PDB file of C-alpha atoms in Angstrom:
ATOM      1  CA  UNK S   7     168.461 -31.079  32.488  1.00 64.00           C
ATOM      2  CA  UNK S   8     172.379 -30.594  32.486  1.00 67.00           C
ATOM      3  CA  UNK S   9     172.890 -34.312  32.541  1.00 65.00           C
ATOM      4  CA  UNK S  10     170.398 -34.078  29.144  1.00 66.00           C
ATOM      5  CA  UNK S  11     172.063 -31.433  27.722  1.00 70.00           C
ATOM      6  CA  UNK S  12     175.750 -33.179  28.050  1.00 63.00           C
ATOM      7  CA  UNK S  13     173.975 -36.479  26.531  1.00 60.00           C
ATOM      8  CA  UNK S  14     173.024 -34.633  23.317  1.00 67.00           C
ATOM      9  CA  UNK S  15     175.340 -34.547  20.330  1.00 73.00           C
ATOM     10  CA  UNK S  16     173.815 -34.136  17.644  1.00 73.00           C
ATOM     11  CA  UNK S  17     172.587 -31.062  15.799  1.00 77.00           C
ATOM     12  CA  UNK S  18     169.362 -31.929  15.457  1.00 84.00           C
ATOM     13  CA  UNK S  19     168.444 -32.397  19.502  1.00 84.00           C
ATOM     14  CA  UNK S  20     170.737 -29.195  20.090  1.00 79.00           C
ATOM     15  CA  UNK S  21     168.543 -27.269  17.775  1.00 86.00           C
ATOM     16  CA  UNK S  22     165.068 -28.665  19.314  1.00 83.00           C
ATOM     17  CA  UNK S  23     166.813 -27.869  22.450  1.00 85.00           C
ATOM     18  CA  UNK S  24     167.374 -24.379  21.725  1.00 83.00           C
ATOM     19  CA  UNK S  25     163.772 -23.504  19.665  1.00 89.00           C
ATOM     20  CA  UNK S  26     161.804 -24.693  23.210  1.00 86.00           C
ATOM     21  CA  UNK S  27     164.238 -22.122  24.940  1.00 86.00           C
ATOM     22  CA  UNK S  28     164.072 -19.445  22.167  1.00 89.00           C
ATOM     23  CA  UNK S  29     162.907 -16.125  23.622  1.00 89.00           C
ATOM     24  CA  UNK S  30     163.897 -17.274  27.408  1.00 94.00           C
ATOM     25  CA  UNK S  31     167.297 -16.920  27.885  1.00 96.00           C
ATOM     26  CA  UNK S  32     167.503 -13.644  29.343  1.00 97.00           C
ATOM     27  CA  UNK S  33     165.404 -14.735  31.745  1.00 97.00           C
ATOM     28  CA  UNK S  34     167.153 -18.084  32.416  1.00 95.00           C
ATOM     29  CA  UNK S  35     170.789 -16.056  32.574  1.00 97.00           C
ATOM     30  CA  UNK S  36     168.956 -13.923  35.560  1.00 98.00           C
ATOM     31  CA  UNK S  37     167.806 -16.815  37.224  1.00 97.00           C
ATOM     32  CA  UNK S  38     169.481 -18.804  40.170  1.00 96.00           C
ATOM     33  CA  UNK S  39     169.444 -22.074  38.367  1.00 94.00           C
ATOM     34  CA  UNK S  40     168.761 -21.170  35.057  1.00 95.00           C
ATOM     35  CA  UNK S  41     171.752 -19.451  35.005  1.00 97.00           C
ATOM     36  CA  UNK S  42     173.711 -22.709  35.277  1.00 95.00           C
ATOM     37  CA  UNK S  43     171.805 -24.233  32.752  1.00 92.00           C
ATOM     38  CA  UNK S  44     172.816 -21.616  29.983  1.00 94.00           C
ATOM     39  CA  UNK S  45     176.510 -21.915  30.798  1.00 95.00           C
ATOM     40  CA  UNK S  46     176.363 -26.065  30.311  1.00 90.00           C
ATOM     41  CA  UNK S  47     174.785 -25.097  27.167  1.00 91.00           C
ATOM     42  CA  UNK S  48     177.598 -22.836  26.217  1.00 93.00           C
ATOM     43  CA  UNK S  49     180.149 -26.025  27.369  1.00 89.00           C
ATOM     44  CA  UNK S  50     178.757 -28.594  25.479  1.00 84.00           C
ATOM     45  CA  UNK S  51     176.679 -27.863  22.490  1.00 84.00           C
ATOM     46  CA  UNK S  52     178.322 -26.244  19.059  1.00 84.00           C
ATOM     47  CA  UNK S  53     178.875 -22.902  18.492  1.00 86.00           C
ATOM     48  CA  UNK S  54     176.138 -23.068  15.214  1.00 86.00           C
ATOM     49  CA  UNK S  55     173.584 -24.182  17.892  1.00 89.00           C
ATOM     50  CA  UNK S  56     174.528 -21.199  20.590  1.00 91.00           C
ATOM     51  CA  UNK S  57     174.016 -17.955  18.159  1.00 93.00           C
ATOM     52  CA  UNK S  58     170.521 -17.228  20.422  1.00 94.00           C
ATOM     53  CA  UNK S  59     172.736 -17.486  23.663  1.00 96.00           C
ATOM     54  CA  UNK S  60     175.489 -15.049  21.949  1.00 97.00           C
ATOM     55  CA  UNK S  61     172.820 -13.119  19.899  1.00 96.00           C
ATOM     56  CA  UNK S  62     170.283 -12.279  23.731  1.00 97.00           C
ATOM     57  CA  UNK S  63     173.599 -11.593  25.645  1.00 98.00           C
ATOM     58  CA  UNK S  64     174.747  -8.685  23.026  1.00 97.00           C
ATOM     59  CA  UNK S  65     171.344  -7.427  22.795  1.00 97.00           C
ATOM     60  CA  UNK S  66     170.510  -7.142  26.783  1.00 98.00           C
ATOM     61  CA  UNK S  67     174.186  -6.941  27.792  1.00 97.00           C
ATOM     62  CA  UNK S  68     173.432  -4.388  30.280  1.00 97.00           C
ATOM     63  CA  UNK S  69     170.437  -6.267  32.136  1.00 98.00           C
ATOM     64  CA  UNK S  70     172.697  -9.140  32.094  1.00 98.00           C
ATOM     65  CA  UNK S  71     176.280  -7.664  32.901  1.00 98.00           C
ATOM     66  CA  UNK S  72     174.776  -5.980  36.220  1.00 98.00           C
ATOM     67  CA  UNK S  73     173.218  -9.120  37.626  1.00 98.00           C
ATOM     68  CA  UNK S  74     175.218 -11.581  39.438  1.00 97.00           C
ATOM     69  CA  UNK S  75     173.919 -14.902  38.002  1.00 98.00           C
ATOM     70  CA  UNK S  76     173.788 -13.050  34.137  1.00 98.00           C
ATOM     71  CA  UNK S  77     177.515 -11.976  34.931  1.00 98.00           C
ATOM     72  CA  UNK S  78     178.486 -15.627  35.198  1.00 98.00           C
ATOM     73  CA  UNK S  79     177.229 -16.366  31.852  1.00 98.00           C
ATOM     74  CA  UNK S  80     178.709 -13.111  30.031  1.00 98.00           C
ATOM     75  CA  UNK S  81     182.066 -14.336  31.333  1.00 98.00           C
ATOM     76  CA  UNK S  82     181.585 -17.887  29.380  1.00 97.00           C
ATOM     77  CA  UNK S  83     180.372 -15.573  26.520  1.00 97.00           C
ATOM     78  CA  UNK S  84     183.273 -14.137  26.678  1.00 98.00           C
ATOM     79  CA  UNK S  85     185.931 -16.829  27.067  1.00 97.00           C
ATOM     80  CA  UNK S  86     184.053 -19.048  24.389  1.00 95.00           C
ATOM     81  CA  UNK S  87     183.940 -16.121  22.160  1.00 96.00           C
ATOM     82  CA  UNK S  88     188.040 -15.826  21.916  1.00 93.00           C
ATOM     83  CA  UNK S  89     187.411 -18.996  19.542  1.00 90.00           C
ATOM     84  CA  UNK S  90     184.587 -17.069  17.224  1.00 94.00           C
ATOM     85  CA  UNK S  91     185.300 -14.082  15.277  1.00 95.00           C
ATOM     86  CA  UNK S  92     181.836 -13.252  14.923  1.00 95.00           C
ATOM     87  CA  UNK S  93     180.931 -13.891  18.685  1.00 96.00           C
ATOM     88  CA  UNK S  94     183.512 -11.608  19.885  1.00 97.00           C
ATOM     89  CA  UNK S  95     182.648  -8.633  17.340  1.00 97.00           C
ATOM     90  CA  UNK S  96     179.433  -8.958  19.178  1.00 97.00           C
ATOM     91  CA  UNK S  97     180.405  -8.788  22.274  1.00 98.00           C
ATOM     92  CA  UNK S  98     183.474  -6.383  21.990  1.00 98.00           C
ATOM     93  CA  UNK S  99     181.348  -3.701  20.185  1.00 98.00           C
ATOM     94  CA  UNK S 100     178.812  -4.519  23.315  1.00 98.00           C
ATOM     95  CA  UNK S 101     181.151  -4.198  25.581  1.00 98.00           C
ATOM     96  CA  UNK S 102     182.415  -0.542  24.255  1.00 98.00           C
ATOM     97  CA  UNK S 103     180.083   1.044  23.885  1.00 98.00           C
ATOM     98  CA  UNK S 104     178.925   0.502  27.505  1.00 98.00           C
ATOM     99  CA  UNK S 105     182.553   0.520  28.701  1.00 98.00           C
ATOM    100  CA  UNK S 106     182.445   3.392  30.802  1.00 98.00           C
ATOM    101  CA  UNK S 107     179.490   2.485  32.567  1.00 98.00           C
ATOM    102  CA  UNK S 108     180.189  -0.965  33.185  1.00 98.00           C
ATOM    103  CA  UNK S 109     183.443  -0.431  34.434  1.00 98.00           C
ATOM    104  CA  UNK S 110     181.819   1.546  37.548  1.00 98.00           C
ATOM    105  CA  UNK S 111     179.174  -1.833  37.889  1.00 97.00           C
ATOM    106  CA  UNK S 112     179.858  -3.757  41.313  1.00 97.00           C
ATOM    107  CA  UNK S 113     179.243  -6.819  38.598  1.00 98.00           C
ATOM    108  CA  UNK S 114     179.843  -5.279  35.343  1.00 98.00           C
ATOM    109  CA  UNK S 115     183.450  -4.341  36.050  1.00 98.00           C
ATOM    110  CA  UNK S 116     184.112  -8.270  36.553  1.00 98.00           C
ATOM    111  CA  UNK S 117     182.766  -8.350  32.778  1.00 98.00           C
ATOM    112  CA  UNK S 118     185.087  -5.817  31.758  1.00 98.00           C
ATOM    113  CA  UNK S 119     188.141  -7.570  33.776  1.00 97.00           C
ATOM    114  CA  UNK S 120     187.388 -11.061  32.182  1.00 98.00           C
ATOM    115  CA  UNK S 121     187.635  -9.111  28.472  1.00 97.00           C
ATOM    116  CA  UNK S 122     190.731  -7.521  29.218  1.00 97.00           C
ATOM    117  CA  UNK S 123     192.001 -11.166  30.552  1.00 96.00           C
ATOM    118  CA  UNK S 124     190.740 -13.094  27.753  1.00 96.00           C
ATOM    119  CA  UNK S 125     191.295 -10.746  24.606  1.00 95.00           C
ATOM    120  CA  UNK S 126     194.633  -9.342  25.839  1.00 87.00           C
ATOM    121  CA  UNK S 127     196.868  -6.301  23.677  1.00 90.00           C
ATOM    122  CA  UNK S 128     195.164  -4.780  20.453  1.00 93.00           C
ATOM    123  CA  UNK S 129     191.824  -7.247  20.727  1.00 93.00           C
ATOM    124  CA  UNK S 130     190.623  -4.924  23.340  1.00 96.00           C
ATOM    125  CA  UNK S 131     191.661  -1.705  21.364  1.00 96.00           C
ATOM    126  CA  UNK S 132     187.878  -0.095  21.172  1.00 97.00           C
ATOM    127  CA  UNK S 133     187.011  -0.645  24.915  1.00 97.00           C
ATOM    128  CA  UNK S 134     190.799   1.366  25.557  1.00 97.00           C
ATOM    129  CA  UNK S 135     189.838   3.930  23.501  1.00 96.00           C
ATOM    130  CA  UNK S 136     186.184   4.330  25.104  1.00 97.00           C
ATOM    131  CA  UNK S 137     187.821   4.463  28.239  1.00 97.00           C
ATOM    132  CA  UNK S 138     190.484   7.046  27.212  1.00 96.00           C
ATOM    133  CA  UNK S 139     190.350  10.216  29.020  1.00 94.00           C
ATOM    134  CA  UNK S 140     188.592   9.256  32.236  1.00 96.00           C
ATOM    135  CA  UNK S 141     191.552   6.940  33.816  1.00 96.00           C
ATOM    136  CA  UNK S 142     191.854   9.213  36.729  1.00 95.00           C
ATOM    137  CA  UNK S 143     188.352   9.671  37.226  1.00 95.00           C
ATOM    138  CA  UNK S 144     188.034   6.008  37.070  1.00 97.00           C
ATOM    139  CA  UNK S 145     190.914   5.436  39.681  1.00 97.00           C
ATOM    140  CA  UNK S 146     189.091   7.196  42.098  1.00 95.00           C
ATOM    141  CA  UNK S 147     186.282   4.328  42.679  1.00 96.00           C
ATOM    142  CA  UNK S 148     186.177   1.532  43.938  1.00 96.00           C
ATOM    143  CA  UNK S 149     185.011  -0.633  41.121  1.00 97.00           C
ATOM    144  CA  UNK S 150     186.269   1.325  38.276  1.00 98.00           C
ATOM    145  CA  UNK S 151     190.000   1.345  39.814  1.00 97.00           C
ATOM    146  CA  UNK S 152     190.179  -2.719  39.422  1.00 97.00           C
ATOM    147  CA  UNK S 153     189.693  -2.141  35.843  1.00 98.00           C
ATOM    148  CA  UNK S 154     191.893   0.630  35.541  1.00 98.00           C
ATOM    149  CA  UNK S 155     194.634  -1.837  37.351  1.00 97.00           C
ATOM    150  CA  UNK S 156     193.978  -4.367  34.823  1.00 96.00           C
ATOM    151  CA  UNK S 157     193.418  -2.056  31.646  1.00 96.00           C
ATOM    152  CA  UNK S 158     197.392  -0.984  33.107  1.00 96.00           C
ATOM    153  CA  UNK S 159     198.915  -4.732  32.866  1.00 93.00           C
ATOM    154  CA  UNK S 160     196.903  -5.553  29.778  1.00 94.00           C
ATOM    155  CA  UNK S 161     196.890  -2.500  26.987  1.00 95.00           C
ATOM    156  CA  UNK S 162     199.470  -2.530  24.242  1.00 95.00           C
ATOM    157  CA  UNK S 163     202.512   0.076  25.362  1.00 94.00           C
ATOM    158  CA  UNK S 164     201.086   2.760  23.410  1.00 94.00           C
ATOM    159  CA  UNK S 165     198.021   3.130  24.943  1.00 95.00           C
ATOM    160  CA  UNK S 166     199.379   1.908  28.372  1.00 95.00           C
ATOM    161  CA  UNK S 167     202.084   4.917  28.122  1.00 95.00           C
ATOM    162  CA  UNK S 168     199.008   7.241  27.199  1.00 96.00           C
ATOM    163  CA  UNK S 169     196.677   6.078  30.320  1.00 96.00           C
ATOM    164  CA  UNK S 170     199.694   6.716  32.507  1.00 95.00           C
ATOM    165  CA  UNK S 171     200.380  10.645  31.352  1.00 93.00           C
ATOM    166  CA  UNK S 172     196.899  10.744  32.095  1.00 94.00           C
ATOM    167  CA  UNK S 173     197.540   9.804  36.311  1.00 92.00           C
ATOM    168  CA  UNK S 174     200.760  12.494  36.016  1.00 87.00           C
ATOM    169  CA  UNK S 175     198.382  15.155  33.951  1.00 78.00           C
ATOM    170  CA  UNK S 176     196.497  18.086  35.385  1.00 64.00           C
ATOM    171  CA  UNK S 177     195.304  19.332  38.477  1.00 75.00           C
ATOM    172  CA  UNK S 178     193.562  16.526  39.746  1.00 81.00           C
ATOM    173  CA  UNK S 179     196.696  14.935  41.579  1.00 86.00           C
ATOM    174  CA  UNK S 180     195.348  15.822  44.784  1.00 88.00           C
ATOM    175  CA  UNK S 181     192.490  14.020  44.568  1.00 90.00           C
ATOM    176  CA  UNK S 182     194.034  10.975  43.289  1.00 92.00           C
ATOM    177  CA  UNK S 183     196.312  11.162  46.552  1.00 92.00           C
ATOM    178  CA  UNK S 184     193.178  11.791  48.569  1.00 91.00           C
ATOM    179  CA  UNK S 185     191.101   8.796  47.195  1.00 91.00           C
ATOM    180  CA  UNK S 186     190.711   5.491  48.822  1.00 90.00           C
ATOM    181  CA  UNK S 187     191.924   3.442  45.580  1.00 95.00           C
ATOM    182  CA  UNK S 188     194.323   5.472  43.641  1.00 94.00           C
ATOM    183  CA  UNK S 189     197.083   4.123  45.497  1.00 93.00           C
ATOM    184  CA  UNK S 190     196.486   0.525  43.827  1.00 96.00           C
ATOM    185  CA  UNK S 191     196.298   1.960  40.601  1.00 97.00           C
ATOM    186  CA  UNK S 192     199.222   3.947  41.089  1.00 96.00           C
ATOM    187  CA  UNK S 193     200.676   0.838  42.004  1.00 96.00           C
ATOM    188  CA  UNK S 194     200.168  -0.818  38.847  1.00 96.00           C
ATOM    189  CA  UNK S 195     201.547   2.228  37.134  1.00 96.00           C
ATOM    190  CA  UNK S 196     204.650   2.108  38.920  1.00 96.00           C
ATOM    191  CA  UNK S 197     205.240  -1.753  37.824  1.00 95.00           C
ATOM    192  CA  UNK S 198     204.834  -1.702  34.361  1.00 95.00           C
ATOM    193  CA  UNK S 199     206.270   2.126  33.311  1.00 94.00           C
ATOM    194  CA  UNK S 200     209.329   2.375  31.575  1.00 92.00           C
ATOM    195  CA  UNK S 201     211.733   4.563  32.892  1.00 91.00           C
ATOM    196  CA  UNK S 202     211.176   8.393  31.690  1.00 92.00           C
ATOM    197  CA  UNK S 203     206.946   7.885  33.308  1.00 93.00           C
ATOM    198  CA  UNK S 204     208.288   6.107  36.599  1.00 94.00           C
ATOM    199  CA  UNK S 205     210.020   9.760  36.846  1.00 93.00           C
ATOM    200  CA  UNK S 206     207.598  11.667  35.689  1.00 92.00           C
ATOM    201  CA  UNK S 207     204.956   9.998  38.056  1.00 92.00           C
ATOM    202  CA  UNK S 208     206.657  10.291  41.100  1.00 93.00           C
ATOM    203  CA  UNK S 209     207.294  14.039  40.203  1.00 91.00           C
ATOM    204  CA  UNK S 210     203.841  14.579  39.782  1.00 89.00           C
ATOM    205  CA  UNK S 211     202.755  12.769  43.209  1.00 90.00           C
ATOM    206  CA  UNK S 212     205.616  13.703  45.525  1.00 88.00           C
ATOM    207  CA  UNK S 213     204.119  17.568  46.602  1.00 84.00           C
ATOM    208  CA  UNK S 214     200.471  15.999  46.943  1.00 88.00           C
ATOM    209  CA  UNK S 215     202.470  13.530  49.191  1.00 91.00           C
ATOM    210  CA  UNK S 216     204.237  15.720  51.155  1.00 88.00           C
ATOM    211  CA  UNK S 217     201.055  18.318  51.633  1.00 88.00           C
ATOM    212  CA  UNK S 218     198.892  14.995  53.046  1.00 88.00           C
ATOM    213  CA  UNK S 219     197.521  15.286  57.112  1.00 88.00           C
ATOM    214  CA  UNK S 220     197.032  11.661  57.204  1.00 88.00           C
ATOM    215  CA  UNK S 221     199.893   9.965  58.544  1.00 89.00           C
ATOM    216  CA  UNK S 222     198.732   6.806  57.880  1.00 91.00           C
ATOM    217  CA  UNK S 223     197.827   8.072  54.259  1.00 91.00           C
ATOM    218  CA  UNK S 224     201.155   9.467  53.656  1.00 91.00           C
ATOM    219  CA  UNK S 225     202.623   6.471  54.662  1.00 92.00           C
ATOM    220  CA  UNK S 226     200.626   4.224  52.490  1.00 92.00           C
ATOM    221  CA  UNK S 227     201.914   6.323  49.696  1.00 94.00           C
ATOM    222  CA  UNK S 228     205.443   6.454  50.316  1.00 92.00           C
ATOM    223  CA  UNK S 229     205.492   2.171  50.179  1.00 94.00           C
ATOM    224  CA  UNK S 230     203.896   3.049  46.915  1.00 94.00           C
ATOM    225  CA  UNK S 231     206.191   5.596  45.451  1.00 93.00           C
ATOM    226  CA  UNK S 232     209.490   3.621  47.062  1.00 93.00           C
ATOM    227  CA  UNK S 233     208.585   0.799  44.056  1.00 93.00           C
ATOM    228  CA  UNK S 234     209.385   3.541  41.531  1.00 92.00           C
ATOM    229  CA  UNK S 235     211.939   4.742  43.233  1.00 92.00           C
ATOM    230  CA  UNK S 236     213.706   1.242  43.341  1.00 92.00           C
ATOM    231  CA  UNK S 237     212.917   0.767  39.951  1.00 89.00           C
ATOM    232  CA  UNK S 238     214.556   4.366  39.062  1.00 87.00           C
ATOM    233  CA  UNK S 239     218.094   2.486  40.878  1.00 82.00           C
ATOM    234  CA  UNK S 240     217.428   0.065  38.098  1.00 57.00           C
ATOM    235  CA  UNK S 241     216.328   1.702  34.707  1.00 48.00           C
ATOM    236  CA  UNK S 242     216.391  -1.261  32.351  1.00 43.00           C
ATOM    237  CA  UNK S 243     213.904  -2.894  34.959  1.00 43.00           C
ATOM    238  CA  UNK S 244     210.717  -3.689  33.829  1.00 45.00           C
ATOM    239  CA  UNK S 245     208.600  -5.703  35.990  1.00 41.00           C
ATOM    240  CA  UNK S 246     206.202  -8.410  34.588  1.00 41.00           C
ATOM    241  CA  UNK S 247     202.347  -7.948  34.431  1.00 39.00           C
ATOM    242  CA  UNK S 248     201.858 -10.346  36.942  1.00 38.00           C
ATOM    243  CA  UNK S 249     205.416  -9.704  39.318  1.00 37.00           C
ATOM    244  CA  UNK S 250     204.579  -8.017  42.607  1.00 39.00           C
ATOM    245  CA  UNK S 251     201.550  -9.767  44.063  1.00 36.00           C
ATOM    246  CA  UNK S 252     199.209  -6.402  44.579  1.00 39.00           C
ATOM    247  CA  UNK S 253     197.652  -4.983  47.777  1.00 40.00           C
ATOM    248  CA  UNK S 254     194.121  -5.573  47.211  1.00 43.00           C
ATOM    249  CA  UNK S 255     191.399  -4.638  49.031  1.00 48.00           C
ATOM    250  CA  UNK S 256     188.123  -6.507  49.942  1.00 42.00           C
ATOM    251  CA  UNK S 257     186.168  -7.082  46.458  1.00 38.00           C
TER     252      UNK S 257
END
């Protein structure tokens, strides 16, 4: 069927094509080798004969987003959509509004990553602003913290500046200390601050440091906190989104 679908060009087959699918493509996204069948779809036919694909994602993007096989077709959603206007409204107002749940998803936060990769700066601007508010909360899981890392390298400076006050802000320090994750994030913080939020975050984090048990925690954390304190030798550094290659753990 993928050799078929490459061999047809014209409008007129794609459309046939797509009416004897019509009202299955959820279920061929979910499915082992359906799933492969939709994304050829997506690579070869023209965007007036995909709308159904686009149009079933959007609607079910939650049943889809936390499967594995419908993950791997939002993703080409996604990339294709960076040449559509109206396919990535769709999926950008889609993506929002489930934004804080997906981003916890051990498949939907891959969505959310590929977004943030694909539609870089001010085209993710309503997805930032859904996720305002909870970036500490979010650093604290494991899922959640990838995107948190990412949201870091990718939002414009205002709204980068504004998710970092929020790691330096409050009480919750402790915990972020405590968790098995904020370190990465705070990682990722450290790299692309400017100057005056390097100092503030290492203000913030050196007592909940110093107070840890944990040697091998503390420890941990001081390699973390010794990049902004390099950087602070150097305050015109700014390191690039991508400089450093980052600890990661195990996805």
């Amino acid at each position: 069927l993928q050799v078929l679908i490459g061999l047809m060009n014209g409008p007129e087959e794609q459309q046939q094509l797509m009416q004897a699918i019509d009202g299955r493509i959820v279920e061929l996204c979910l499915d082992q080798n359906g799933t492969h069948v939709v994304q050829h779809l997506l690579a070869c036919f023209m965007p007036a004969s995909t709308d159904s694909i686009f149009f079933a994602v959007a609607e079910n993007i939650m049943q889809v987003a936390h499967h594995p096989h419908g993950l791997c077709v939002l993703k080409k959603c996604i990339s294709k959509a960076k040449l559509n206007e109206q396919y990535y409204n769709l999926l950008l107002a889609c993506l929002a509004q489930h934004a804080v749940d997906l981003v916890q998803s051990p498949y939907g936060n891959y969505a959310m990553q590929h977004a943030l990769e694909e539609w870089p700066g001010e085209g993710c601007n309503p997805i930032f602003c859904n996720l305002r508010g909870r970036i500490l909360q979010l650093s604290l899981q494991k899922f959640s913290s990838n995107v948190v890392e990412k949201l870091l390298s990718s939002a414009p400076a205002p709204m980068q500046r504004a998710f970092i006050d929020e790691l330096c802000a409050g009480d919750k320090t402790m915990d972020l200390v405590n968790s098995n994750y904020g370190h990465y994030v705070v990682k990722r913080a450290l790299e692309v601050a400017d100057y005056p939020q390097v100092q503030v975050l290492l203000s913030a984090l050196q007592d909940a440091v110093t107070q840890l048990s944990n040697r091998r925690l503390r420890a941990r954390w001081e390699k973390v906190m010794s990049i902004g304190t390099a950087r602070l030798g150097q305050p015109n550094q700014k390191l690039g989104r991508h400089e450093g290659q980052q600890m990661r753990r195990d996805a």
